[in-house]
Amino acid sequence: MNADFTAEELEFQKEVQDFLKAEFPQDIKHKVDNGIKLEKDDFVRWQKILYKKGWVAPNWPEEYGGTGWTPTQKYIFALEMGLYGAMEPVAFGVKMVAPVIYTYGNEEQKKRFLPDILQSNVWWCQGYSEPNAGSDLASLKTTAVREGDHYIVNGTKTWNTLGQYADWIFCLVRTDNTVKKQEGISFLLIDMKTPGIKVSPIVLLDGEPEVNEVHFDNVKVPVENLVGEENKGWTYAKVLLTHERTNIAQVPNSKLKLQKLRKLAANTADGYGGTLLDDPVFVRKLAEVEIQVLALEFAELRTLAAVSVGKAPGPESSILKIVGTEATQFIDELYMEVAAYHSLPHVPEQFTGGFDGEQVGKGSAAASSNTYFNNRKKSVYGGSNEIQKNIISKAVLGL
């Protein structure tokens, strides 16, 4: 693999950098740089700016609004976005349900749903996990019984991220109880305003109701909202999950956090007359995770190259998911170490808009605990890391 950029690629990199400096809203950047909670409007506003530029969906086929970029251009774009602190588009629409729709959906579904996803007119959420079907997703119990030209949906989905904002939800539902559990699942698109849907917030360790339970009580869903064939949803779900797990690696974000961590450590006393960058134990840990992220970056590049020629990410997405989440959590631990006692007072309200109380710690030091608590979830969602190891053992090692 040649890791050197060509003159054209360097020119493209400069174009991305200039665009971010000129177009990324400064009020949103202030929030990102200071660990302040982002609101729905922040995401939508930025995604509409990306859409206007034509850069909101780099991995989509050109015929549906993709950029037609090379794998290297996609890498450069993701890298520069991450290093600048610009948010990637919320994944549920652009990176999860859209590839399922443009790959397996009919023409009417493509015309109906893809433009609104591209323009961020509709917020999507995911309906996969259930109270008794998380990592063992195929054991899901939510049913969809066909009655004429509708399905009647009953059941509960859980760990539904940002469902409080959602206009639509893509759901795995059981349409046949008489076959092997993976074979009786279908993929439905459901309007969240449909009568019978109730959203119940779940407050996480960091104090935020980021996830929800979504309850379906005799919810009527038009048959035309079925994607692909009935009882073939597990096939589509696996494709979506490989895209999700690849995205979880978040290499550019980790690289930005490592840059900031080095600066913080260089300005944090070690208690012995020097800084934390003079502490050999801390520096060893920092170097260890930097090497891990670099190795992860090249592994992700290989996966992006495969996706660019029309292949879905395979079992390597499980490797990216494991290493990516573990690296993120390791970085969070180092931030906690640098923040030291400033991270002990857990004050999430300090990092919401309009806070005018006394600040705890320097800069965003006290936000280290918020991030640490929140990111404990990363090794669980998208299929727990233990499940990913099972996938690797079967698909790669043949065990």
Short mmCIF file of C-alpha atoms in Angstrom, two decimals:
data_model
loop_
_atom_site.label_atom_id
_atom_site.label_comp_id
_atom_site.label_asym_id
_atom_site.label_seq_id
_atom_site.Cartn_x
_atom_site.Cartn_y
_atom_site.Cartn_z
CA MET A 1 0.00 0.00 0.00
CA ASN A 2 1.37 3.42 -1.03
CA ALA A 3 0.63 5.85 1.79
CA ASP A 4 1.99 8.93 -0.01
CA PHE A 5 -0.53 11.33 -1.53
CA THR A 6 -0.25 12.43 -5.16
CA ALA A 7 -0.24 16.11 -6.13
CA GLU A 8 -3.94 15.87 -7.00
CA GLU A 9 -4.71 14.26 -3.64
CA LEU A 10 -2.78 16.96 -1.78
CA GLU A 11 -4.80 19.56 -3.70
CA PHE A 12 -8.00 17.81 -2.66
CA GLN A 13 -6.81 17.72 0.96
CA LYS A 14 -6.26 21.50 0.83
CA GLU A 15 -9.76 21.94 -0.62
CA VAL A 16 -11.29 19.98 2.28
CA GLN A 17 -9.28 21.94 4.85
CA ASP A 18 -10.32 25.28 3.33
CA PHE A 19 -13.96 24.20 3.17
CA LEU A 20 -14.00 23.19 6.84
CA LYS A 21 -12.40 26.46 7.97
CA ALA A 22 -14.87 28.49 5.93
CA GLU A 23 -18.10 26.52 6.36
CA PHE A 24 -18.08 24.59 9.64
CA PRO A 25 -20.22 26.80 11.95
CA GLN A 26 -18.09 28.42 14.63
CA ASP A 27 -20.75 28.04 17.33
CA ILE A 28 -20.78 24.29 16.73
CA LYS A 29 -16.97 24.18 16.73
CA HIS A 30 -16.98 25.97 20.08
CA LYS A 31 -19.23 23.25 21.47
CA VAL A 32 -17.06 20.45 20.03
CA ASP A 33 -13.81 21.98 21.31
CA ASN A 34 -15.22 22.51 24.81
CA GLY A 35 -17.12 19.26 25.25
CA ILE A 36 -20.54 20.98 25.22
CA LYS A 37 -23.51 18.79 24.32
CA LEU A 38 -24.59 18.98 20.69
CA GLU A 39 -28.29 19.35 19.87
CA LYS A 40 -30.30 17.96 16.97
CA ASP A 41 -30.16 21.29 15.14
CA ASP A 42 -26.36 21.28 15.27
CA PHE A 43 -26.19 17.98 13.41
CA VAL A 44 -28.90 18.85 10.88
CA ARG A 45 -27.47 22.30 10.14
CA TRP A 46 -24.01 20.90 9.45
CA GLN A 47 -25.34 18.01 7.36
CA LYS A 48 -27.30 20.43 5.17
CA ILE A 49 -24.08 22.40 4.59
CA LEU A 50 -22.37 19.17 3.53
CA TYR A 51 -25.33 18.34 1.27
CA LYS A 52 -25.14 21.74 -0.42
CA LYS A 53 -21.45 21.06 -1.12
CA GLY A 54 -22.29 17.56 -2.38
CA TRP A 55 -20.21 15.87 0.30
CA VAL A 56 -22.75 14.41 2.70
CA ALA A 57 -22.65 10.81 1.38
CA PRO A 58 -19.18 9.95 0.02
CA ASN A 59 -19.84 6.20 0.00
CA TRP A 60 -23.14 6.30 -1.89
CA PRO A 61 -23.20 5.36 -5.58
CA GLU A 62 -23.05 8.48 -7.75
CA GLU A 63 -26.47 7.75 -9.25
CA TYR A 64 -28.06 8.32 -5.82
CA GLY A 65 -26.00 11.34 -4.79
CA GLY A 66 -22.56 9.97 -3.92
CA THR A 67 -19.34 11.83 -4.67
CA GLY A 68 -17.57 9.35 -6.92
CA TRP A 69 -14.41 9.84 -4.88
CA THR A 70 -11.54 7.39 -4.84
CA PRO A 71 -10.82 5.44 -1.64
CA THR A 72 -7.96 7.85 -0.94
CA GLN A 73 -10.20 10.89 -1.30
CA LYS A 74 -12.73 9.34 1.07
CA TYR A 75 -9.94 8.68 3.54
CA ILE A 76 -8.62 12.24 3.25
CA PHE A 77 -12.11 13.67 3.75
CA ALA A 78 -12.80 11.53 6.84
CA LEU A 79 -9.36 12.31 8.25
CA GLU A 80 -9.65 16.07 7.81
CA MET A 81 -13.20 16.07 9.22
CA GLY A 82 -11.98 14.20 12.29
CA LEU A 83 -8.88 16.33 12.80
CA TYR A 84 -10.93 19.53 12.55
CA GLY A 85 -13.55 18.25 14.95
CA ALA A 86 -16.38 18.32 12.40
CA MET A 87 -19.07 15.73 13.04
CA GLU A 88 -19.69 12.98 10.53
CA PRO A 89 -23.33 12.78 9.39
CA VAL A 90 -25.49 10.87 11.86
CA ALA A 91 -24.99 7.29 10.73
CA PHE A 92 -28.51 5.87 11.00
CA GLY A 93 -29.75 7.47 7.79
CA VAL A 94 -26.73 8.03 5.57
CA LYS A 95 -24.58 5.04 6.51
CA MET A 96 -27.04 2.41 7.73
CA VAL A 97 -30.53 2.39 6.26
CA ALA A 98 -29.65 4.14 2.98
CA PRO A 99 -27.28 1.39 1.74
CA VAL A 100 -29.99 -1.19 2.50
CA ILE A 101 -32.58 0.85 0.58
CA TYR A 102 -30.45 1.52 -2.49
CA THR A 103 -29.19 -2.07 -2.56
CA TYR A 104 -32.35 -4.06 -1.77
CA GLY A 105 -35.23 -1.58 -1.99
CA ASN A 106 -37.49 -1.14 -5.00
CA GLU A 107 -37.45 1.94 -7.22
CA GLU A 108 -40.40 3.54 -5.45
CA GLN A 109 -38.64 3.21 -2.06
CA LYS A 110 -35.44 4.69 -3.47
CA LYS A 111 -37.30 7.71 -4.86
CA ARG A 112 -39.32 8.12 -1.68
CA PHE A 113 -36.63 7.81 0.99
CA LEU A 114 -33.15 8.50 -0.41
CA PRO A 115 -33.56 12.23 -1.27
CA ASP A 116 -34.82 13.07 2.23
CA ILE A 117 -31.95 11.13 3.81
CA LEU A 118 -29.45 12.92 1.59
CA GLN A 119 -30.90 16.35 2.42
CA SER A 120 -31.28 15.61 6.17
CA ASN A 121 -35.01 16.31 5.98
CA VAL A 122 -35.76 13.11 7.90
CA TRP A 123 -34.02 11.78 11.03
CA TRP A 124 -33.76 7.98 11.20
CA CYS A 125 -33.16 5.68 14.16
CA GLN A 126 -32.45 1.97 14.48
CA GLY A 127 -34.81 -0.71 15.80
CA TYR A 128 -32.65 -3.80 16.23
CA SER A 129 -31.91 -4.76 19.84
CA GLU A 130 -34.65 -5.86 22.24
CA PRO A 131 -34.75 -6.38 26.02
CA ASN A 132 -33.98 -10.10 25.49
CA ALA A 133 -32.26 -9.93 22.10
CA GLY A 134 -29.11 -7.85 22.12
CA SER A 135 -25.95 -9.52 20.90
CA ASP A 136 -28.11 -12.56 20.06
CA LEU A 137 -30.12 -10.37 17.73
CA ALA A 138 -31.68 -13.26 15.80
CA SER A 139 -33.71 -14.10 18.94
CA LEU A 140 -35.82 -10.96 18.50
CA LYS A 141 -39.52 -11.27 19.41
CA THR A 142 -41.12 -8.14 17.91
CA THR A 143 -43.74 -9.48 15.51
CA ALA A 144 -45.22 -8.18 12.28
CA VAL A 145 -48.38 -10.02 11.24
CA ARG A 146 -49.73 -9.26 7.80
CA GLU A 147 -53.36 -8.25 7.61
CA GLY A 148 -54.34 -7.24 4.08
CA ASP A 149 -52.15 -4.38 2.90
CA HIS A 150 -50.65 -3.72 6.37
CA TYR A 151 -48.41 -5.38 8.93
CA ILE A 152 -49.50 -5.19 12.57
CA VAL A 153 -46.36 -4.70 14.68
CA ASN A 154 -46.13 -5.54 18.38
CA GLY A 155 -43.08 -5.63 20.64
CA THR A 156 -40.29 -3.53 22.14
CA LYS A 157 -36.94 -2.30 20.84
CA THR A 158 -34.26 -1.00 23.19
CA TRP A 159 -30.97 0.93 23.21
CA ASN A 160 -32.52 3.07 20.49
CA THR A 161 -29.97 5.89 20.06
CA LEU A 162 -31.40 9.40 19.64
CA GLY A 163 -34.86 7.95 18.99
CA GLN A 164 -36.34 11.01 20.69
CA TYR A 165 -35.39 12.98 17.56
CA ALA A 166 -36.44 10.42 14.98
CA ASP A 167 -39.05 10.77 12.25
CA TRP A 168 -38.62 7.18 11.01
CA ILE A 169 -37.23 3.92 12.37
CA PHE A 170 -35.89 0.93 10.45
CA CYS A 171 -36.82 -2.26 12.26
CA LEU A 172 -36.11 -5.96 12.24
CA VAL A 173 -39.37 -7.79 12.90
CA ARG A 174 -40.38 -11.45 13.05
CA THR A 175 -42.75 -12.40 10.25
CA ASP A 176 -42.45 -16.19 10.55
CA ASN A 177 -42.16 -18.20 13.78
CA THR A 178 -42.11 -21.62 12.09
CA VAL A 179 -38.60 -21.49 10.58
CA LYS A 180 -35.03 -21.15 11.81
CA LYS A 181 -34.85 -17.89 13.77
CA GLN A 182 -32.56 -16.15 11.25
CA GLU A 183 -34.92 -17.00 8.39
CA GLY A 184 -38.15 -15.54 9.76
CA ILE A 185 -37.05 -11.90 10.03
CA SER A 186 -38.08 -8.98 7.81
CA PHE A 187 -36.83 -5.40 7.39
CA LEU A 188 -39.54 -2.74 7.87
CA LEU A 189 -39.47 1.07 7.60
CA ILE A 190 -41.85 2.63 10.14
CA ASP A 191 -43.06 6.21 10.53
CA MET A 192 -42.51 7.20 14.18
CA LYS A 193 -45.73 9.24 14.14
CA THR A 194 -47.82 6.09 13.60
CA PRO A 195 -50.38 5.53 16.39
CA GLY A 196 -49.29 2.90 18.92
CA ILE A 197 -45.61 3.91 19.13
CA LYS A 198 -44.26 5.07 22.49
CA VAL A 199 -40.69 6.24 23.17
CA SER A 200 -39.34 5.84 26.74
CA PRO A 201 -35.96 7.45 27.54
CA ILE A 202 -33.12 5.53 29.24
CA VAL A 203 -30.65 7.69 31.21
CA LEU A 204 -27.04 6.56 30.76
CA LEU A 205 -24.09 6.71 33.17
CA ASP A 206 -23.22 10.23 32.04
CA GLY A 207 -26.70 11.45 32.99
CA GLU A 208 -27.95 11.86 29.42
CA PRO A 209 -31.08 10.15 27.97
CA GLU A 210 -29.22 9.30 24.78
CA VAL A 211 -30.97 5.97 24.23
CA ASN A 212 -34.56 4.82 24.47
CA GLU A 213 -37.00 1.96 24.48
CA VAL A 214 -39.51 2.04 21.64
CA HIS A 215 -42.77 0.21 22.25
CA PHE A 216 -45.08 -0.96 19.44
CA ASP A 217 -48.71 -1.64 20.32
CA ASN A 218 -50.71 -2.83 17.29
CA VAL A 219 -48.86 -0.44 15.00
CA LYS A 220 -50.13 -0.53 11.39
CA VAL A 221 -47.32 -0.41 8.82
CA PRO A 222 -48.09 -0.39 5.07
CA VAL A 223 -46.81 -3.46 3.22
CA GLU A 224 -44.98 -1.17 0.77
CA ASN A 225 -42.63 -0.27 3.66
CA LEU A 226 -41.14 -3.77 3.56
CA VAL A 227 -37.62 -3.64 2.12
CA GLY A 228 -36.75 -6.53 -0.15
CA GLU A 229 -38.40 -9.89 0.41
CA GLU A 230 -40.35 -11.00 3.45
CA ASN A 231 -38.28 -13.22 5.79
CA LYS A 232 -34.99 -12.12 4.15
CA GLY A 233 -34.32 -9.29 6.61
CA TRP A 234 -31.45 -11.07 8.35
CA THR A 235 -29.44 -10.92 5.12
CA TYR A 236 -29.98 -7.17 4.86
CA ALA A 237 -29.33 -6.66 8.57
CA LYS A 238 -25.90 -8.29 8.34
CA VAL A 239 -24.88 -5.94 5.53
CA LEU A 240 -26.00 -2.95 7.58
CA LEU A 241 -24.16 -4.17 10.66
CA THR A 242 -20.85 -4.52 8.81
CA HIS A 243 -21.15 -0.88 7.72
CA GLU A 244 -22.02 0.11 11.32
CA ARG A 245 -19.06 -1.78 12.79
CA THR A 246 -16.65 -0.27 10.28
CA ASN A 247 -17.88 3.21 11.21
CA ILE A 248 -17.43 2.53 14.94
CA ALA A 249 -13.62 2.39 14.47
CA GLN A 250 -13.55 6.24 14.23
CA VAL A 251 -9.84 6.54 13.47
CA PRO A 252 -9.86 10.29 12.62
CA ASN A 253 -11.63 11.10 15.88
CA SER A 254 -9.08 9.05 17.84
CA LYS A 255 -6.21 10.84 16.09
CA LEU A 256 -7.67 14.24 17.03
CA LYS A 257 -8.15 13.15 20.63
CA LEU A 258 -4.55 11.91 20.77
CA GLN A 259 -3.26 15.27 19.45
CA LYS A 260 -5.20 17.10 22.15
CA LEU A 261 -4.10 14.58 24.78
CA ARG A 262 -0.42 15.20 24.01
CA LYS A 263 -0.93 18.97 24.39
CA LEU A 264 -2.78 18.50 27.67
CA ALA A 265 -0.12 16.17 29.02
CA ALA A 266 2.61 18.67 28.04
CA ASN A 267 0.87 21.29 30.19
CA THR A 268 0.00 19.05 33.15
CA ALA A 269 2.42 18.81 36.08
CA ASP A 270 3.55 15.35 37.09
CA GLY A 271 4.14 16.38 40.73
CA TYR A 272 7.92 16.01 40.43
CA GLY A 273 8.85 19.26 38.69
CA GLY A 274 8.08 18.12 35.17
CA THR A 275 5.02 17.35 33.04
CA LEU A 276 3.22 14.12 32.26
CA LEU A 277 5.26 13.88 29.04
CA ASP A 278 8.29 13.42 31.31
CA ASP A 279 6.61 10.49 33.04
CA PRO A 280 7.90 7.29 31.35
CA VAL A 281 4.88 5.26 32.47
CA PHE A 282 2.38 7.73 30.99
CA VAL A 283 4.44 8.16 27.78
CA ARG A 284 4.60 4.38 27.32
CA LYS A 285 0.82 4.12 27.55
CA LEU A 286 0.38 7.03 25.17
CA ALA A 287 2.78 5.51 22.63
CA GLU A 288 1.03 2.16 22.91
CA VAL A 289 -2.36 3.56 21.95
CA GLU A 290 -0.84 5.75 19.19
CA ILE A 291 0.65 2.64 17.59
CA GLN A 292 -2.68 0.84 17.96
CA VAL A 293 -4.54 3.67 16.20
CA LEU A 294 -1.96 3.79 13.40
CA ALA A 295 -2.33 0.05 12.77
CA LEU A 296 -6.11 0.45 12.88
CA GLU A 297 -5.90 3.26 10.33
CA PHE A 298 -4.20 1.05 7.75
CA ALA A 299 -6.62 -1.78 8.40
CA GLU A 300 -9.50 0.63 7.79
CA LEU A 301 -7.89 1.82 4.55
CA ARG A 302 -7.86 -1.75 3.26
CA THR A 303 -11.55 -2.07 4.11
CA LEU A 304 -12.40 1.23 2.38
CA ALA A 305 -10.56 0.05 -0.71
CA ALA A 306 -12.75 -3.07 -0.81
CA VAL A 307 -15.95 -1.04 -0.34
CA SER A 308 -14.94 1.32 -3.15
CA VAL A 309 -15.11 -1.51 -5.70
CA GLY A 310 -18.57 -2.56 -4.61
CA LYS A 311 -17.82 -5.08 -1.88
CA ALA A 312 -19.58 -4.98 1.48
CA PRO A 313 -17.25 -4.96 4.48
CA GLY A 314 -16.67 -8.54 5.58
CA PRO A 315 -15.41 -10.01 8.87
CA GLU A 316 -12.65 -7.41 8.90
CA SER A 317 -15.31 -4.96 10.10
CA SER A 318 -15.44 -6.99 13.32
CA ILE A 319 -11.70 -6.50 13.74
CA LEU A 320 -12.09 -2.75 13.21
CA LYS A 321 -14.92 -2.69 15.73
CA ILE A 322 -12.95 -4.49 18.44
CA VAL A 323 -9.69 -2.59 18.06
CA GLY A 324 -11.41 0.75 17.45
CA THR A 325 -13.58 0.61 20.55
CA GLU A 326 -10.78 -0.64 22.76
CA ALA A 327 -8.50 2.15 21.53
CA THR A 328 -11.21 4.75 22.19
CA GLN A 329 -11.74 3.50 25.73
CA PHE A 330 -7.99 3.42 26.38
CA ILE A 331 -7.73 7.07 25.22
CA ASP A 332 -10.61 7.97 27.55
CA GLU A 333 -8.73 6.42 30.46
CA LEU A 334 -5.66 8.51 29.65
CA TYR A 335 -7.80 11.66 29.57
CA MET A 336 -9.08 10.76 33.02
CA GLU A 337 -5.49 10.32 34.17
CA VAL A 338 -4.53 13.77 32.87
CA ALA A 339 -7.63 15.47 34.30
CA ALA A 340 -6.96 13.79 37.66
CA TYR A 341 -9.15 15.17 40.46
CA HIS A 342 -10.85 17.62 38.07
CA SER A 343 -12.65 14.64 36.57
CA LEU A 344 -14.01 13.49 39.93
CA PRO A 345 -16.90 16.00 40.29
CA HIS A 346 -19.38 14.64 37.78
CA VAL A 347 -21.03 17.84 36.52
CA PRO A 348 -22.68 17.11 33.17
CA GLU A 349 -24.71 20.34 33.40
CA GLN A 350 -21.43 22.26 33.03
CA PHE A 351 -21.28 21.06 29.44
CA THR A 352 -24.75 22.04 28.30
CA GLY A 353 -25.53 25.28 26.53
CA GLY A 354 -26.17 28.31 28.76
CA PHE A 355 -24.35 27.06 31.89
CA ASP A 356 -23.29 30.09 33.96
CA GLY A 357 -22.12 28.45 37.17
CA GLU A 358 -18.59 28.13 38.49
CA GLN A 359 -16.42 26.06 36.12
CA VAL A 360 -14.80 22.92 37.53
CA GLY A 361 -11.28 22.39 36.23
CA LYS A 362 -9.46 23.94 33.28
CA GLY A 363 -11.09 23.92 29.87
CA SER A 364 -12.96 20.67 29.32
CA ALA A 365 -11.02 18.67 31.94
CA ALA A 366 -14.17 17.85 33.90
CA ALA A 367 -15.79 16.56 30.70
CA SER A 368 -13.35 13.64 30.77
CA SER A 369 -15.61 11.73 33.12
CA ASN A 370 -18.68 12.37 30.91
CA THR A 371 -16.88 10.96 27.88
CA TYR A 372 -15.39 8.06 29.83
CA PHE A 373 -18.77 6.99 31.20
CA ASN A 374 -20.55 7.38 27.86
CA ASN A 375 -17.98 5.46 25.84
CA ARG A 376 -18.14 2.36 28.02
CA LYS A 377 -21.03 1.47 25.71
CA LYS A 378 -18.80 1.28 22.62
CA SER A 379 -17.57 -2.25 23.27
CA VAL A 380 -21.21 -3.39 23.63
CA TYR A 381 -23.27 -1.68 20.92
CA GLY A 382 -23.09 -2.77 17.30
CA GLY A 383 -22.61 -6.32 18.60
CA SER A 384 -20.47 -6.80 21.71
CA ASN A 385 -16.74 -7.32 21.28
CA GLU A 386 -17.15 -10.89 22.53
CA ILE A 387 -19.62 -11.56 19.70
CA GLN A 388 -17.20 -9.99 17.20
CA LYS A 389 -14.52 -12.46 18.31
CA ASN A 390 -16.94 -15.30 17.62
CA ILE A 391 -17.55 -13.91 14.12
CA ILE A 392 -13.80 -13.69 13.46
CA SER A 393 -13.21 -17.22 14.75
CA LYS A 394 -15.84 -18.60 12.37
CA ALA A 395 -15.42 -16.43 9.28
CA VAL A 396 -11.65 -15.95 9.33
CA LEU A 397 -10.18 -18.86 11.30
CA GLY A 398 -12.81 -21.44 10.31
CA LEU A 399 -13.29 -22.63 13.88
#
